Structure formats: structure tokens, C-alpha cells
Short mmCIF file of C-alpha atoms in Angstrom, two decimals:
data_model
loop_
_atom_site.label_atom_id
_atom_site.label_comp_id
_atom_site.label_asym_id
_atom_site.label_seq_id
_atom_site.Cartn_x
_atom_site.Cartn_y
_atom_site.Cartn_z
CA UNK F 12 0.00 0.00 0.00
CA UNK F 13 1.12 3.82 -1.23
CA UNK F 14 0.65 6.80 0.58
CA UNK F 15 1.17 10.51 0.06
CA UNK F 16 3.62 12.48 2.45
CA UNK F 17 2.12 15.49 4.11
CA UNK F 18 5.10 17.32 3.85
CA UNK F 19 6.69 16.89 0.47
CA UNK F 20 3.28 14.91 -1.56
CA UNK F 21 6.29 11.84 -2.59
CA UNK F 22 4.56 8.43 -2.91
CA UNK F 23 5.45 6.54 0.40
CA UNK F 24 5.21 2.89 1.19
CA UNK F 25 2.73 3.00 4.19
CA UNK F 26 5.35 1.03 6.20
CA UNK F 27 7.92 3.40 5.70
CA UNK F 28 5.50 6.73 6.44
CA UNK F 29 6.00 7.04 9.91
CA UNK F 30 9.69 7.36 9.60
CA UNK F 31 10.24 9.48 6.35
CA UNK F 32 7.82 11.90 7.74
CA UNK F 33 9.97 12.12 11.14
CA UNK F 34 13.14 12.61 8.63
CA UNK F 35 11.18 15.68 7.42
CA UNK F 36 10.53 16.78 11.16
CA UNK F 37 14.38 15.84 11.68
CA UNK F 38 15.89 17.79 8.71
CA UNK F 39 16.63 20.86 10.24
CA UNK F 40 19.18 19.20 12.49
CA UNK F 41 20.38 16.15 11.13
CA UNK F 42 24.01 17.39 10.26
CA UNK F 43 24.49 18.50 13.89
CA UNK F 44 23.28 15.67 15.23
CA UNK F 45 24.89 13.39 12.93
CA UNK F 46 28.13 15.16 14.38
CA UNK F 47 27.19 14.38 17.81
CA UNK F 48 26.41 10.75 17.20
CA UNK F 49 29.71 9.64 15.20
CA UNK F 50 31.37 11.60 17.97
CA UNK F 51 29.70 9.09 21.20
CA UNK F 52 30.10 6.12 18.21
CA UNK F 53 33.64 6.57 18.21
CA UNK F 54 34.00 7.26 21.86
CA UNK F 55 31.52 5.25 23.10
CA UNK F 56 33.63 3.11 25.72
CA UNK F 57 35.37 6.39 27.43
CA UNK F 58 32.87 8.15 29.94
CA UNK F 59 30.48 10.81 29.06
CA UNK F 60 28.30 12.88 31.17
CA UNK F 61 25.41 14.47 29.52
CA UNK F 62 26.43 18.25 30.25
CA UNK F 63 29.27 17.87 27.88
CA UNK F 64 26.39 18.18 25.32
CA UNK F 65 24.33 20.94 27.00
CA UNK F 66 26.19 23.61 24.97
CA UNK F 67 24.40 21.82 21.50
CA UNK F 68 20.86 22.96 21.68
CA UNK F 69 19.41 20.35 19.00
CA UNK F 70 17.34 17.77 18.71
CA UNK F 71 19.81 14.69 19.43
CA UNK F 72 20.67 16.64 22.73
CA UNK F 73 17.29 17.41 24.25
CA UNK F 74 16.48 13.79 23.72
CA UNK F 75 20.02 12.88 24.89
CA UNK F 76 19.50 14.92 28.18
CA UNK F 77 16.21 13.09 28.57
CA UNK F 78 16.99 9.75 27.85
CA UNK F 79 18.19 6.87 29.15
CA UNK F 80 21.84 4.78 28.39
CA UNK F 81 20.02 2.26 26.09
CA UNK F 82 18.22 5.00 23.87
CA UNK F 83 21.69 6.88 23.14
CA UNK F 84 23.52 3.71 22.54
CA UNK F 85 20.72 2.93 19.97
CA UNK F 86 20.87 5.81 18.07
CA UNK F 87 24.70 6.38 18.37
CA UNK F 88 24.95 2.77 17.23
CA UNK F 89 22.29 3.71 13.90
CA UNK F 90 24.06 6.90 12.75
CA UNK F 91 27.45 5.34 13.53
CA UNK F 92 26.58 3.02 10.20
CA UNK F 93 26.15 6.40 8.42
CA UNK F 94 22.37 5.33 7.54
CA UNK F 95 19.33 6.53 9.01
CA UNK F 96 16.58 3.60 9.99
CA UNK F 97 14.59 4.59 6.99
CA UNK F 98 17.61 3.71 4.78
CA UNK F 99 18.68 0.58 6.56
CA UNK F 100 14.86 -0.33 5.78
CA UNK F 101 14.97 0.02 2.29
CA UNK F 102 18.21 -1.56 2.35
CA UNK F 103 16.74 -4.70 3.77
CA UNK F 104 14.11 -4.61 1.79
CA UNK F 105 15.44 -4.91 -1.43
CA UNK F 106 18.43 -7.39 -0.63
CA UNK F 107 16.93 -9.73 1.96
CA UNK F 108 16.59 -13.63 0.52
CA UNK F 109 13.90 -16.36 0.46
CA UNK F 110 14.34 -19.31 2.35
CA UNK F 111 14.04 -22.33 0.40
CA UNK F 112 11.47 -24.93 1.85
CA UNK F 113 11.49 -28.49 0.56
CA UNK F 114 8.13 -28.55 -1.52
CA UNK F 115 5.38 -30.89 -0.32
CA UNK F 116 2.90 -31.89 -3.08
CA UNK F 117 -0.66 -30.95 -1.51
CA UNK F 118 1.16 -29.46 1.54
CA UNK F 119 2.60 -30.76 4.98
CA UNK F 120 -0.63 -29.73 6.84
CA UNK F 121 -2.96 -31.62 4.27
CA UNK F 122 -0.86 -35.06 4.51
CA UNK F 123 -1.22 -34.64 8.64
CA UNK F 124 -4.95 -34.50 8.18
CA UNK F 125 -5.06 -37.05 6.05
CA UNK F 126 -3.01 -39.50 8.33
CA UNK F 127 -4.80 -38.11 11.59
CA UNK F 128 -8.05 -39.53 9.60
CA UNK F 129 -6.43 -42.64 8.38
CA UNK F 130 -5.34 -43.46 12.07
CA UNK F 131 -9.23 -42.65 13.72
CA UNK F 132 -10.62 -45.06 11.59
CA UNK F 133 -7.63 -47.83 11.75
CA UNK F 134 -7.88 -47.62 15.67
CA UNK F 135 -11.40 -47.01 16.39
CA UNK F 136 -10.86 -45.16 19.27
CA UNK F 137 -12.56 -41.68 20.05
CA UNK F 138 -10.78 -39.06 19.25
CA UNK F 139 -10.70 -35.18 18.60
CA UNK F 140 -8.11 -33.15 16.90
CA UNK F 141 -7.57 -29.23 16.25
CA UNK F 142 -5.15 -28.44 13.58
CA UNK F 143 -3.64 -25.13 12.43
CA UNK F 144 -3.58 -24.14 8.83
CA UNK F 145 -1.47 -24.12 6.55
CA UNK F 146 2.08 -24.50 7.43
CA UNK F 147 5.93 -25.00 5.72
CA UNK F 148 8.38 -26.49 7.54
CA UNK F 149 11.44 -25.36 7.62
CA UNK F 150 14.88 -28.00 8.66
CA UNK F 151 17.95 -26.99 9.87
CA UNK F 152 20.95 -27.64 7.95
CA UNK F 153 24.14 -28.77 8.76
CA UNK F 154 26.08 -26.27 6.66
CA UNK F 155 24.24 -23.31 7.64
CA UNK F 156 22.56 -23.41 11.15
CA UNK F 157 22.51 -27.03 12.65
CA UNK F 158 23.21 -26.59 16.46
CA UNK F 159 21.59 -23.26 17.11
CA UNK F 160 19.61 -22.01 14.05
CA UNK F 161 15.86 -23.57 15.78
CA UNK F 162 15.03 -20.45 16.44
CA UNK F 163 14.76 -18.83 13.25
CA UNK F 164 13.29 -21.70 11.94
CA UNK F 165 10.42 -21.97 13.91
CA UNK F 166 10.07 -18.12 13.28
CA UNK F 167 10.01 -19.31 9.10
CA UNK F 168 7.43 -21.50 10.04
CA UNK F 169 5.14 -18.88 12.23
CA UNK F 170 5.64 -16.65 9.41
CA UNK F 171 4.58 -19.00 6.53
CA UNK F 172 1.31 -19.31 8.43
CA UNK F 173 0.82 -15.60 8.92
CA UNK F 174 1.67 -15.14 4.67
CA UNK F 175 -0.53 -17.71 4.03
CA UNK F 176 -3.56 -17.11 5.92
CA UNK F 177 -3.77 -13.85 7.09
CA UNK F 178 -3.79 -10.44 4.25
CA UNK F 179 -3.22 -8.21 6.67
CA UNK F 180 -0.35 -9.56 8.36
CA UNK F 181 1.39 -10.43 5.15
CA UNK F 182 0.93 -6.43 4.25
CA UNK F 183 3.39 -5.53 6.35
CA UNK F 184 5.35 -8.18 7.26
CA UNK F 185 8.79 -7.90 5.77
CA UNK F 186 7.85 -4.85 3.98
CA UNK F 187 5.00 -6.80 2.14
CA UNK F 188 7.49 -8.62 0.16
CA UNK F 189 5.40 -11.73 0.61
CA UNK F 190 7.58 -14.05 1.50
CA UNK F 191 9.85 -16.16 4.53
CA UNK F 192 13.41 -14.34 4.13
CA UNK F 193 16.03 -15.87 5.35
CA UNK F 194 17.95 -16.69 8.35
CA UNK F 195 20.36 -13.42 7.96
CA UNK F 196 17.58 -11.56 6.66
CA UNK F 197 15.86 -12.16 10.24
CA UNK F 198 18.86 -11.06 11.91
CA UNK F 199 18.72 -7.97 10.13
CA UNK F 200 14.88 -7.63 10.66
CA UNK F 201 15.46 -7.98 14.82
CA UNK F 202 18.23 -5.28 14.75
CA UNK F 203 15.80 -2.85 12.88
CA UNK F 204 13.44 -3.98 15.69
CA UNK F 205 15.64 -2.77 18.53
CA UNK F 206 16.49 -0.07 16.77
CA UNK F 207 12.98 1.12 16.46
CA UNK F 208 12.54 0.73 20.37
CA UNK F 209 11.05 -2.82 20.82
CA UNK F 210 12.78 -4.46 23.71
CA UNK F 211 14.74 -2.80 24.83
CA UNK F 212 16.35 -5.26 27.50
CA UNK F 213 16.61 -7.82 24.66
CA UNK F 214 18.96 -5.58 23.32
CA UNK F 215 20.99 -4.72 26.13
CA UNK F 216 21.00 -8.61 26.33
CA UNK F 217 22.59 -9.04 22.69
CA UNK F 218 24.76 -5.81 23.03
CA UNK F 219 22.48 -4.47 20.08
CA UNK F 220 24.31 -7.10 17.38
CA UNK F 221 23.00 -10.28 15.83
CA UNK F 222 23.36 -9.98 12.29
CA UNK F 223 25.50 -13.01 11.36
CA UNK F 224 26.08 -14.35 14.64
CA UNK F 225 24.91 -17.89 15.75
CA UNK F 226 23.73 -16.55 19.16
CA UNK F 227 20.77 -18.74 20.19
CA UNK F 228 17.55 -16.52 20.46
CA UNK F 229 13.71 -18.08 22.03
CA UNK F 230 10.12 -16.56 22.00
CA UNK F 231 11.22 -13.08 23.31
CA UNK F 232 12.58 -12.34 20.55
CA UNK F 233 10.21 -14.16 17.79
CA UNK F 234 7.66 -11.63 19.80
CA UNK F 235 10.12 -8.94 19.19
CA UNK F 236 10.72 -9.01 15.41
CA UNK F 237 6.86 -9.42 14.94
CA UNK F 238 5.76 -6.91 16.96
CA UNK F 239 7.92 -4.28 14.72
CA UNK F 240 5.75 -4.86 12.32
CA UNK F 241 2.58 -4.56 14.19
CA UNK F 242 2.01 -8.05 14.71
CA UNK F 243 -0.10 -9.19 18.04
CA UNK F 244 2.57 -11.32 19.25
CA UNK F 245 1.90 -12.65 22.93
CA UNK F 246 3.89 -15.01 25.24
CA UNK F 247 3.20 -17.55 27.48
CA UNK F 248 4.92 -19.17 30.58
CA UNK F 249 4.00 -22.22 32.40
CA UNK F 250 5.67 -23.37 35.28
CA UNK F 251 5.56 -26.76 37.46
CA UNK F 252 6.52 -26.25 40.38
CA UNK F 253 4.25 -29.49 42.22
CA UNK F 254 1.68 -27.38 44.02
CA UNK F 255 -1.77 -28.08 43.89
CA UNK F 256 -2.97 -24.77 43.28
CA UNK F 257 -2.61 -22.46 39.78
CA UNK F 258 -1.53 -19.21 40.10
CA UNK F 259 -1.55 -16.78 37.20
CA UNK F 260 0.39 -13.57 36.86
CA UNK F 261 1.74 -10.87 34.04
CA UNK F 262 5.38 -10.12 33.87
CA UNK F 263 6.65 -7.39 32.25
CA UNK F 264 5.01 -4.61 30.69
CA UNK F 265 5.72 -2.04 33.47
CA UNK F 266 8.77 -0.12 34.38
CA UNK F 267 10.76 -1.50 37.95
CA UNK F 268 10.40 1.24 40.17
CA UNK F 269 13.76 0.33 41.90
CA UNK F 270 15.19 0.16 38.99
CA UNK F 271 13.84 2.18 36.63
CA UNK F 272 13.84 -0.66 33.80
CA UNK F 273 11.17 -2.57 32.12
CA UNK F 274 10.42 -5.86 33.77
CA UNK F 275 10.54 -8.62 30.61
CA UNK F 276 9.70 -12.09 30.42
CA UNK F 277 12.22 -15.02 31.30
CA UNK F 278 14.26 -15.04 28.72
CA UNK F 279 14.76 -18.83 27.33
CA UNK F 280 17.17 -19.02 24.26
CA UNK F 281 17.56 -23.13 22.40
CA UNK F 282 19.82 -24.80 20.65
CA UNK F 283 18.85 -27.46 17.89
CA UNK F 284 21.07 -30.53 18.13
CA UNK F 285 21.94 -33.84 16.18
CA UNK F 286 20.91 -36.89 18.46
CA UNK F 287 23.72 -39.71 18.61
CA UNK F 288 22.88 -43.14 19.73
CA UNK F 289 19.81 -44.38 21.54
CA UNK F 290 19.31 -41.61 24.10
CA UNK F 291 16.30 -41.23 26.57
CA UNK F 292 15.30 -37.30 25.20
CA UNK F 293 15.16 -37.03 21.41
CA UNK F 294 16.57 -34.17 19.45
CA UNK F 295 13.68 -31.90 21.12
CA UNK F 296 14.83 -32.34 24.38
CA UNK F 297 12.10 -34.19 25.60
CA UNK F 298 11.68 -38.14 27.41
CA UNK F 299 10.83 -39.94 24.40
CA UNK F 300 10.64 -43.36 26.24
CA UNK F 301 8.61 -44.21 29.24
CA UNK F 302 8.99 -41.23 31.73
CA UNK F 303 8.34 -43.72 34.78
CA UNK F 304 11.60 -45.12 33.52
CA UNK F 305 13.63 -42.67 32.62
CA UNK F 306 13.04 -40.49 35.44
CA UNK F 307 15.02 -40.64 39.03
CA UNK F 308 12.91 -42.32 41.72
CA UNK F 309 13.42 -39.50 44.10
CA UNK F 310 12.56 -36.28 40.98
CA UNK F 311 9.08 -35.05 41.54
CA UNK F 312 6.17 -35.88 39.10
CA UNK F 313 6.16 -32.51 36.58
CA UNK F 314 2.54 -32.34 35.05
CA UNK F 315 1.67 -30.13 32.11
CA UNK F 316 -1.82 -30.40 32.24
CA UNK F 317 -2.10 -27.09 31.85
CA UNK F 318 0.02 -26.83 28.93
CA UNK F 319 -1.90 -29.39 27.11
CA UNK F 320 -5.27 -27.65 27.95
CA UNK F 321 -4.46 -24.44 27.27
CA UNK F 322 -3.39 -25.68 23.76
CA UNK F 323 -6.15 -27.09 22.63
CA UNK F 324 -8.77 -24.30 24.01
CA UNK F 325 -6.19 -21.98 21.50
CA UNK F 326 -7.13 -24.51 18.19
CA UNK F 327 -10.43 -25.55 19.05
CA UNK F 328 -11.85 -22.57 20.65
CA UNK F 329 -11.13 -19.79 18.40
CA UNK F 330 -12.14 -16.68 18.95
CA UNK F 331 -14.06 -16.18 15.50
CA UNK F 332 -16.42 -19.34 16.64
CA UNK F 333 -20.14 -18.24 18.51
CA UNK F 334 -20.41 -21.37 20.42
CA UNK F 335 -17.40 -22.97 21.32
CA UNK F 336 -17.25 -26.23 22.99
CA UNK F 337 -17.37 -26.75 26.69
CA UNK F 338 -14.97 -30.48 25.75
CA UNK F 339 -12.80 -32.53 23.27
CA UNK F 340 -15.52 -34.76 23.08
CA UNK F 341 -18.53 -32.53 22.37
CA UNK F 342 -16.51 -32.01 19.07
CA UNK F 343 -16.53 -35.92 18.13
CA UNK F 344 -19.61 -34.86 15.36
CA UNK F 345 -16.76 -32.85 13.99
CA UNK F 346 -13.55 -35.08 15.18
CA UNK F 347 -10.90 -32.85 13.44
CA UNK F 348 -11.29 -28.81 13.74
CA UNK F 349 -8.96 -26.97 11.15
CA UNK F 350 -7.97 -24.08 13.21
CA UNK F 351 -8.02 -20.34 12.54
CA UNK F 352 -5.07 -19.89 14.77
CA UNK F 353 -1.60 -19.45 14.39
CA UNK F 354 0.84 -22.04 14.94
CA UNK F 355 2.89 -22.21 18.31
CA UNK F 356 5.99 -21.52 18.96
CA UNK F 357 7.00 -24.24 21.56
CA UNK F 358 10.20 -23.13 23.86
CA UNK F 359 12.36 -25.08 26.77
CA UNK F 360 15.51 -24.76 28.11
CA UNK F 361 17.80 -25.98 25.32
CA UNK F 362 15.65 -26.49 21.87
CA UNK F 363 12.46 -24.57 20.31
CA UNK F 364 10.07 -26.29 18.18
CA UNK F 365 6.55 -25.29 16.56
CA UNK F 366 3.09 -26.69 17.68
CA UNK F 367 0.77 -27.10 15.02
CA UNK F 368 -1.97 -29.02 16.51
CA UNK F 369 -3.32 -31.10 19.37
CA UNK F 370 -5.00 -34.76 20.09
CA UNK F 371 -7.36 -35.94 22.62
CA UNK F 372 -8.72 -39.21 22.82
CA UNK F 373 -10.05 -42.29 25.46
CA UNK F 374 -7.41 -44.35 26.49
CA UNK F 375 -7.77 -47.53 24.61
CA UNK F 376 -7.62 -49.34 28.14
CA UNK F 377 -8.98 -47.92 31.42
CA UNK F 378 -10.88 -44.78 31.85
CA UNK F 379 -9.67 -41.14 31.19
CA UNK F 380 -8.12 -39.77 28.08
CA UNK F 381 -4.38 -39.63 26.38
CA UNK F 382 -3.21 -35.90 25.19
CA UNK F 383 -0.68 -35.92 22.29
CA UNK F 384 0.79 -32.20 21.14
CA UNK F 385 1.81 -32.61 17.03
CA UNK F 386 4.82 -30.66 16.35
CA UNK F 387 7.01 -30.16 13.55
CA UNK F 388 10.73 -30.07 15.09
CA UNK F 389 13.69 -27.97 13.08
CA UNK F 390 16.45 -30.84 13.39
CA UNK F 391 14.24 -33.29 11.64
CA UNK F 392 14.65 -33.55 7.92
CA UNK F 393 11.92 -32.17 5.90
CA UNK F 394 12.32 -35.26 3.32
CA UNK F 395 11.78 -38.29 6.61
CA UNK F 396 8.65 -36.00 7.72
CA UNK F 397 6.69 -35.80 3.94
CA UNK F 398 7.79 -39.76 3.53
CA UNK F 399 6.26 -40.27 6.36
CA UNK F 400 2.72 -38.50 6.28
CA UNK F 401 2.91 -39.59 2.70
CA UNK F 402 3.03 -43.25 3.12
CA UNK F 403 0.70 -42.77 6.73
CA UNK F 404 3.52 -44.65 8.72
CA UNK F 405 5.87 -43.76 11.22
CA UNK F 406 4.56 -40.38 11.01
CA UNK F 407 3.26 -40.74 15.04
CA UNK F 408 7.19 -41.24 16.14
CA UNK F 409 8.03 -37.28 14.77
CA UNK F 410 5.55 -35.41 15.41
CA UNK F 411 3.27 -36.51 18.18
CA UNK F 412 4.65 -35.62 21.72
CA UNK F 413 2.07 -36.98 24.67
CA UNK F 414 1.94 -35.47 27.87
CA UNK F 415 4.24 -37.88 30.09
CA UNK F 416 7.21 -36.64 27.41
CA UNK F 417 6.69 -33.07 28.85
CA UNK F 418 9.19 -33.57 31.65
CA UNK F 419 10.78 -29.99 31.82
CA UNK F 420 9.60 -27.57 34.90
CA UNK F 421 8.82 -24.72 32.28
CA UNK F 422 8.15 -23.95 29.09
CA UNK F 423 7.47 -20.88 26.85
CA UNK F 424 4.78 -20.69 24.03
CA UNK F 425 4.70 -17.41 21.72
CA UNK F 426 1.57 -16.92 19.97
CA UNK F 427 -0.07 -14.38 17.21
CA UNK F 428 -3.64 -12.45 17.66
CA UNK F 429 -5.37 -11.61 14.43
CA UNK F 430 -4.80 -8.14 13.22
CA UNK F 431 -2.19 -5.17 12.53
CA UNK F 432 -1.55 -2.90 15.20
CA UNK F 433 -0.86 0.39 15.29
CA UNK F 434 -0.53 4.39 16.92
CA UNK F 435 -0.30 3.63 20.45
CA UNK F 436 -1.39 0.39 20.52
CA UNK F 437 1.88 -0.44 18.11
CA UNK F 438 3.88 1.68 20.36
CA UNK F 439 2.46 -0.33 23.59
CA UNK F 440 4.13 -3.58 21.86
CA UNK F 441 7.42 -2.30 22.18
CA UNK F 442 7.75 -3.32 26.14
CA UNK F 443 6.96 -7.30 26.39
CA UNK F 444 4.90 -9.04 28.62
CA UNK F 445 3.93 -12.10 29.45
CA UNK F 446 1.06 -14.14 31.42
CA UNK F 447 2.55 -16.69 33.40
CA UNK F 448 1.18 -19.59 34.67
CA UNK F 449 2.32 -21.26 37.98
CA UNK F 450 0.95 -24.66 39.58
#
């Protein structure tokens, strides 16, 4: 979408608006400040007390005097790479790659259904399933990002959702080029994100640089990079800690009064790994044997419940529906729900995978019912998974994860809200937050 500039009537992408109008409102100063900012760049490790600029009544210098460490070393850090943000934008833009996905004749999602249907009917058993829409997945590779690229990729696969079945997040989403850049285009697309004011405290925790790097990143800063571009981006915490009651509480989103900085969500970065031998946790880092077994007799019991409940209200409850049900199995009329939600990103200490739907079914012996999450995991080979759903065998072993396998204390889900944001509500986004749920 084009819009006209107030100030000089030039044809302006309406991403890029906001910030080539403030270059108008900046003009007027910009060599002065420009000055100013190569001058902290280049001495930006020696002290500097903010009266040494009082004497340089511009722009740069009332905001200097008035802001805090992190909002100087931001801009010093933007000019110092003699581009404004509206530059490194276009920039981005224009050079940033597509990541190739291994094509799936009639799609990956399609081929779950189909095996997910295949399976009800083999088995007999009652069962309900909610899956998201469409989805790519996305493998790492041992060349490029094998050992600490899962991040990204589960970011690719969020994203292909969001292209695919929402128009007004693929608008704006990586300036409406319409498709999942790459891994270095990402890392360019989080540093424009910090630079624009989103997370500050992520930031700080990268030192501001993470273009090219292999630094591990989790669902702060998949929230991050979306956000920038107006995306509802939310994240989730649950943590077992073996009480018997749940408590719920938001962290983040308000500034520490002690401190004076914003309080953030735990910050949980993974690393995708290669699995040798016969180990008890597969490459996901979770039991994939019998968890009675594996686990030490004297370790507490860690239940997810939760988890697993709060998942499935996400697919099969969505917000769009007028009567949603009260149970899995009030939906047996309908046994699999294609979801108008996003995927999940799925995050624990030490690997990141994506959730893309959830099963709930009777127990084939004895009373109750079996949960299984269905993920799609970065360090498995695109190629195995598509045999797999293709030939509706062994697809159960790499993607479904059931509850007893969830054997870490907490983990972190990131999820997307329908809709762009933006004025305040966009500028709200830039602090995260999370709702966190204890028990």
C-alpha cells in the first residue's frame, strides 16, 4: 500500500511513512546531530556525562538529556553506520533472501490431516483433533545453522502461516514482500526492531548485534521481530513447580520502580542438536521413552496439564467461533477442527520447536483420556517427515509428543492475535509481557 507524504506529496510505502515523515521533522538538524552521534560512536567506551552536550541545543541533545543509556547507545549505534533507519529499511528490503522450503505436493498440513483420519478409523478409538492451517516447515541444515539455528526456523514457520492465511499480516510483514526471508535476513529484521525501540532489555542482552552471529535466540525475541511490524505477538509461561494450586500472573510490561527498567519475560534461548545413539530425550529435548523409567525415583512428578489444555482451548476454541465447545468430546460430530489460529511456537531450556496441533482421545484401556501435542521439530529432515505423512507410517514417532514426554519444569509458548496494530497500541508492543502460569 502507497501513501502521500504530508510534507513533500512523494509516494510513500505505508510502512515506511511514519519514519520518512519524522526525517522531514528531523531535517533541520540532522548534520548536527549526525556530528554528535559519530562523535559518542567513536567514543563510546570512554565516559560521558550528559552536560558535555548541554552547549548543543538540538534535537539529538534534548532527547540525549532526557533519555536513558540504552536509547543513546541505539541511536549512536544507527548513525554510527552512516544510515538513518529509513535507509537501513529500504536496504533490507530490497536485498533480503527467500528461504528455500522443501516442496510438499498438496502441503505438509494436508498429509497430517489425512493421516490423523487414516489413524481414527484404523484404531477405532474416540478421538478429537484441532489443527492449524497451513504450514511449511522449515529444517535446519548442517552447513548453515545445525546446532543453534531452531530459532529462526520456527520463526520461518510462524511466518509461513501468517503469509498464508492472514492479508493483513502479510501487508506488512517484511515490507510486504510476501515471502519467509532468510535466516540473515531475520537477523537484520530484529536489529531494525531494537532499533525502532522494541525491547529494549533484549537488546541490552545481545549488546544491540545479531546480524550473522549464531547466538541462540527463544520466543522473546520471535515476539520482538513481529511486533515491529505490528504483529499481536503474545507469550506464554507455564511453570511446574508441584503445588496443587494455579496461580496466574503478568510479567513485564511495566517499568521496575527500583530500577527504573522494564520488567521482561524469562528469557529462554535453544539450541537445535543432532541426536547420537539411543538416548532417553530425542533431538527436542524431551523423554521420548517411558517417563516412569527414565526419570530418578526421588525427581518429583512434573505435570503439564495445563500446557496441554491451554493448547487445545487456543485450536479448538477460536475466537471467531459463537459457540465454542465446553470439551474434546462434544466435538466428536466434527472429530478434526482446522484451526483459525496461528501455529505455536513451543520453547524449553535448550531447543524450540513449533506446535501445530493437538489430540485428545479415550485411552484404549482404562478410563480417562491420552493428550498428544503434534509438532514439527527444526532438526528433523523435511524429506523423513513428507515420507512419512505420505506413506501414513511412522509419522506418530516425529511429530506426536504426549503429555508424560513433557518432563521440563517450564516452558514458553509465543503466539499471534489476528490483526495489525498500530498508533499507540503499536507503540504499547514495544515493552513485552507475558502471562505466566504457575501450579
Amino acid at each position: 500500500m502507497v501513501e502521500q507524504c504530508p510534507i513533500c506529496n512523494s509516494s510513500v510505502a505505508l510502512w515506511l511513512l511514519e519514519e520518512h515523515v519524522n526525517n522531514h521533522l528531523e531535517e533541520e538538524d540532522l548534520a548536527s546531530d549526525r556530528a554528535l552521534a559519530q562523535q559518542l560512536a567513536s567514543n563510546f567506551d570512554a565516559p560521558c556525562s550528559l552536560e558535555e552536550v548541554d552547549g548543543n541545543d538540538t534535537f539529538f541533545s534534548k532527547r540525549a538529556r532526557g533519555s536513558s543509556e540504552v536509547e543513546v547507545r541505539r541511536l549512536a549505534r544507527s548513525l554510527r553506520n552512516n544510515k538513518s533507519l529509513e535507509e537501513n529499511l529500504r536496504v533490507i528490503v530490497q536485498s533480503q533472501a527467500k528461504e528455500s522450503a522443501v516442496p510438499v505436493k498438496d502441503g505438509l498440513m494436508i498429509l497430517l490431516r489425512r493421516c490423523v483420519e487414516a489413524d481414527q478409523q484404523r484404531t477405532g478409538v474416540s478421538s478429537a483433533v484441532a489443527l492449524a492451517g497451513y504450514v511449511e516447515h522449515f529444517q535446519s541444515h548442517h552447513q548453515k545453522d545445525l546446532g543453534w539455528g531452531c530459532g529462526w526456523r520456527n520463526i520461518q514457520m510462524l511466518s509461513s502461516h501468517l503469509l498464508s492465511q492472514d492479508p493483513e499480516a502479510k501487508a506488512v510483514l517484511f515490507g510486504g514482500v510476501g515471502f519467509v526471508p532468510d535466516i540473515q535476513a531475520l537477523q537484520r529484521w530484529l536489529e531494525i526492531a531494537w532499533a525502532k525501540g522494541f525491547d529494549n532489555a533484549g537488546a541490552e542482552y545481545f549488546n544491540w548485534e545479531i546480524d550473522g552471529s549464531h547466538k541462540w535466540i527463544g520466543t522473546t525475541e520471535c515476539a520482538t521481530l513481529l511486533r515491529s511490524f505490528g504483529i499481536r505477538a503474545r507469550i506464554i509461561d507455564f511453570q511446574a513447580l508441584g503445588g496443587k494450586k494455579q496461580h496466574t500472573e503478568v510479567v513485564g510490561g511495566k517499568k521496575n520502580k527500583k530500577t527504573g527498567l522494564d520488567s521482561a519475560p524469562s528469557r529462554r534461548q535453544g539450541a537445535s542438536y543432532k541426536m547420537t545413539g539411543n538416548s532417553s530425550a530425542n533431538a527436542s529435548g524431551i523423554a521420548s521413552g517411558n517417563a516412569s523409567e527414565d526419570r530418578g525415583i526421588n525427581e518429583p512428578v512434573i505435570s503439564h496439564q495445563h500446557l496441554v489444555d491451554w493448547v487445545w482451548n487456543y485450536f479448538a476454541n477460536s475466537r471467531d467461533d459463537k459457540s465454542p465447545c465446553s470439551t474434546a468430546f462434544d466435538q466428536l460430530r466434527k472429530p478434526i477442527i482446522i484451526s483459525k489460529r496461528s501455529p505455536l511456537y513451543f520453547q524449553h531450556k535448550g531447543h524450540s520447536r513449533t506446535i501445530v496441533g493437538i489430540e485428545r482421545r479415550r485411552r484404549q484401556q482404562g478410563n480417562g483420556e491420552e493428550v498428544f501435542l503434534l509438532v514439527l521439530d527444526p532438526s528433523q529432515r523435511t524429506e523423513e517427515i513428507t515420507k512419512c505423512l505420505t506413506n501414513k507410517r511412522g509419522w506418530q514417532r516425529l511429530l506426536k509428543r504426549g503429555l508424560h514426554t513433557l518432563r521440563q519444569s517450564e516452558y514458553q509458548l509465543c503466539y499471534v492475535d489476528k490483526g495489525v496494530a498500530y498508533g499507540e497500541e503499536l507503540e504499547n508492543l514495544k515493552i513485552l509481557s507475558s502471562v505466566r502460569h504457575t501450579f
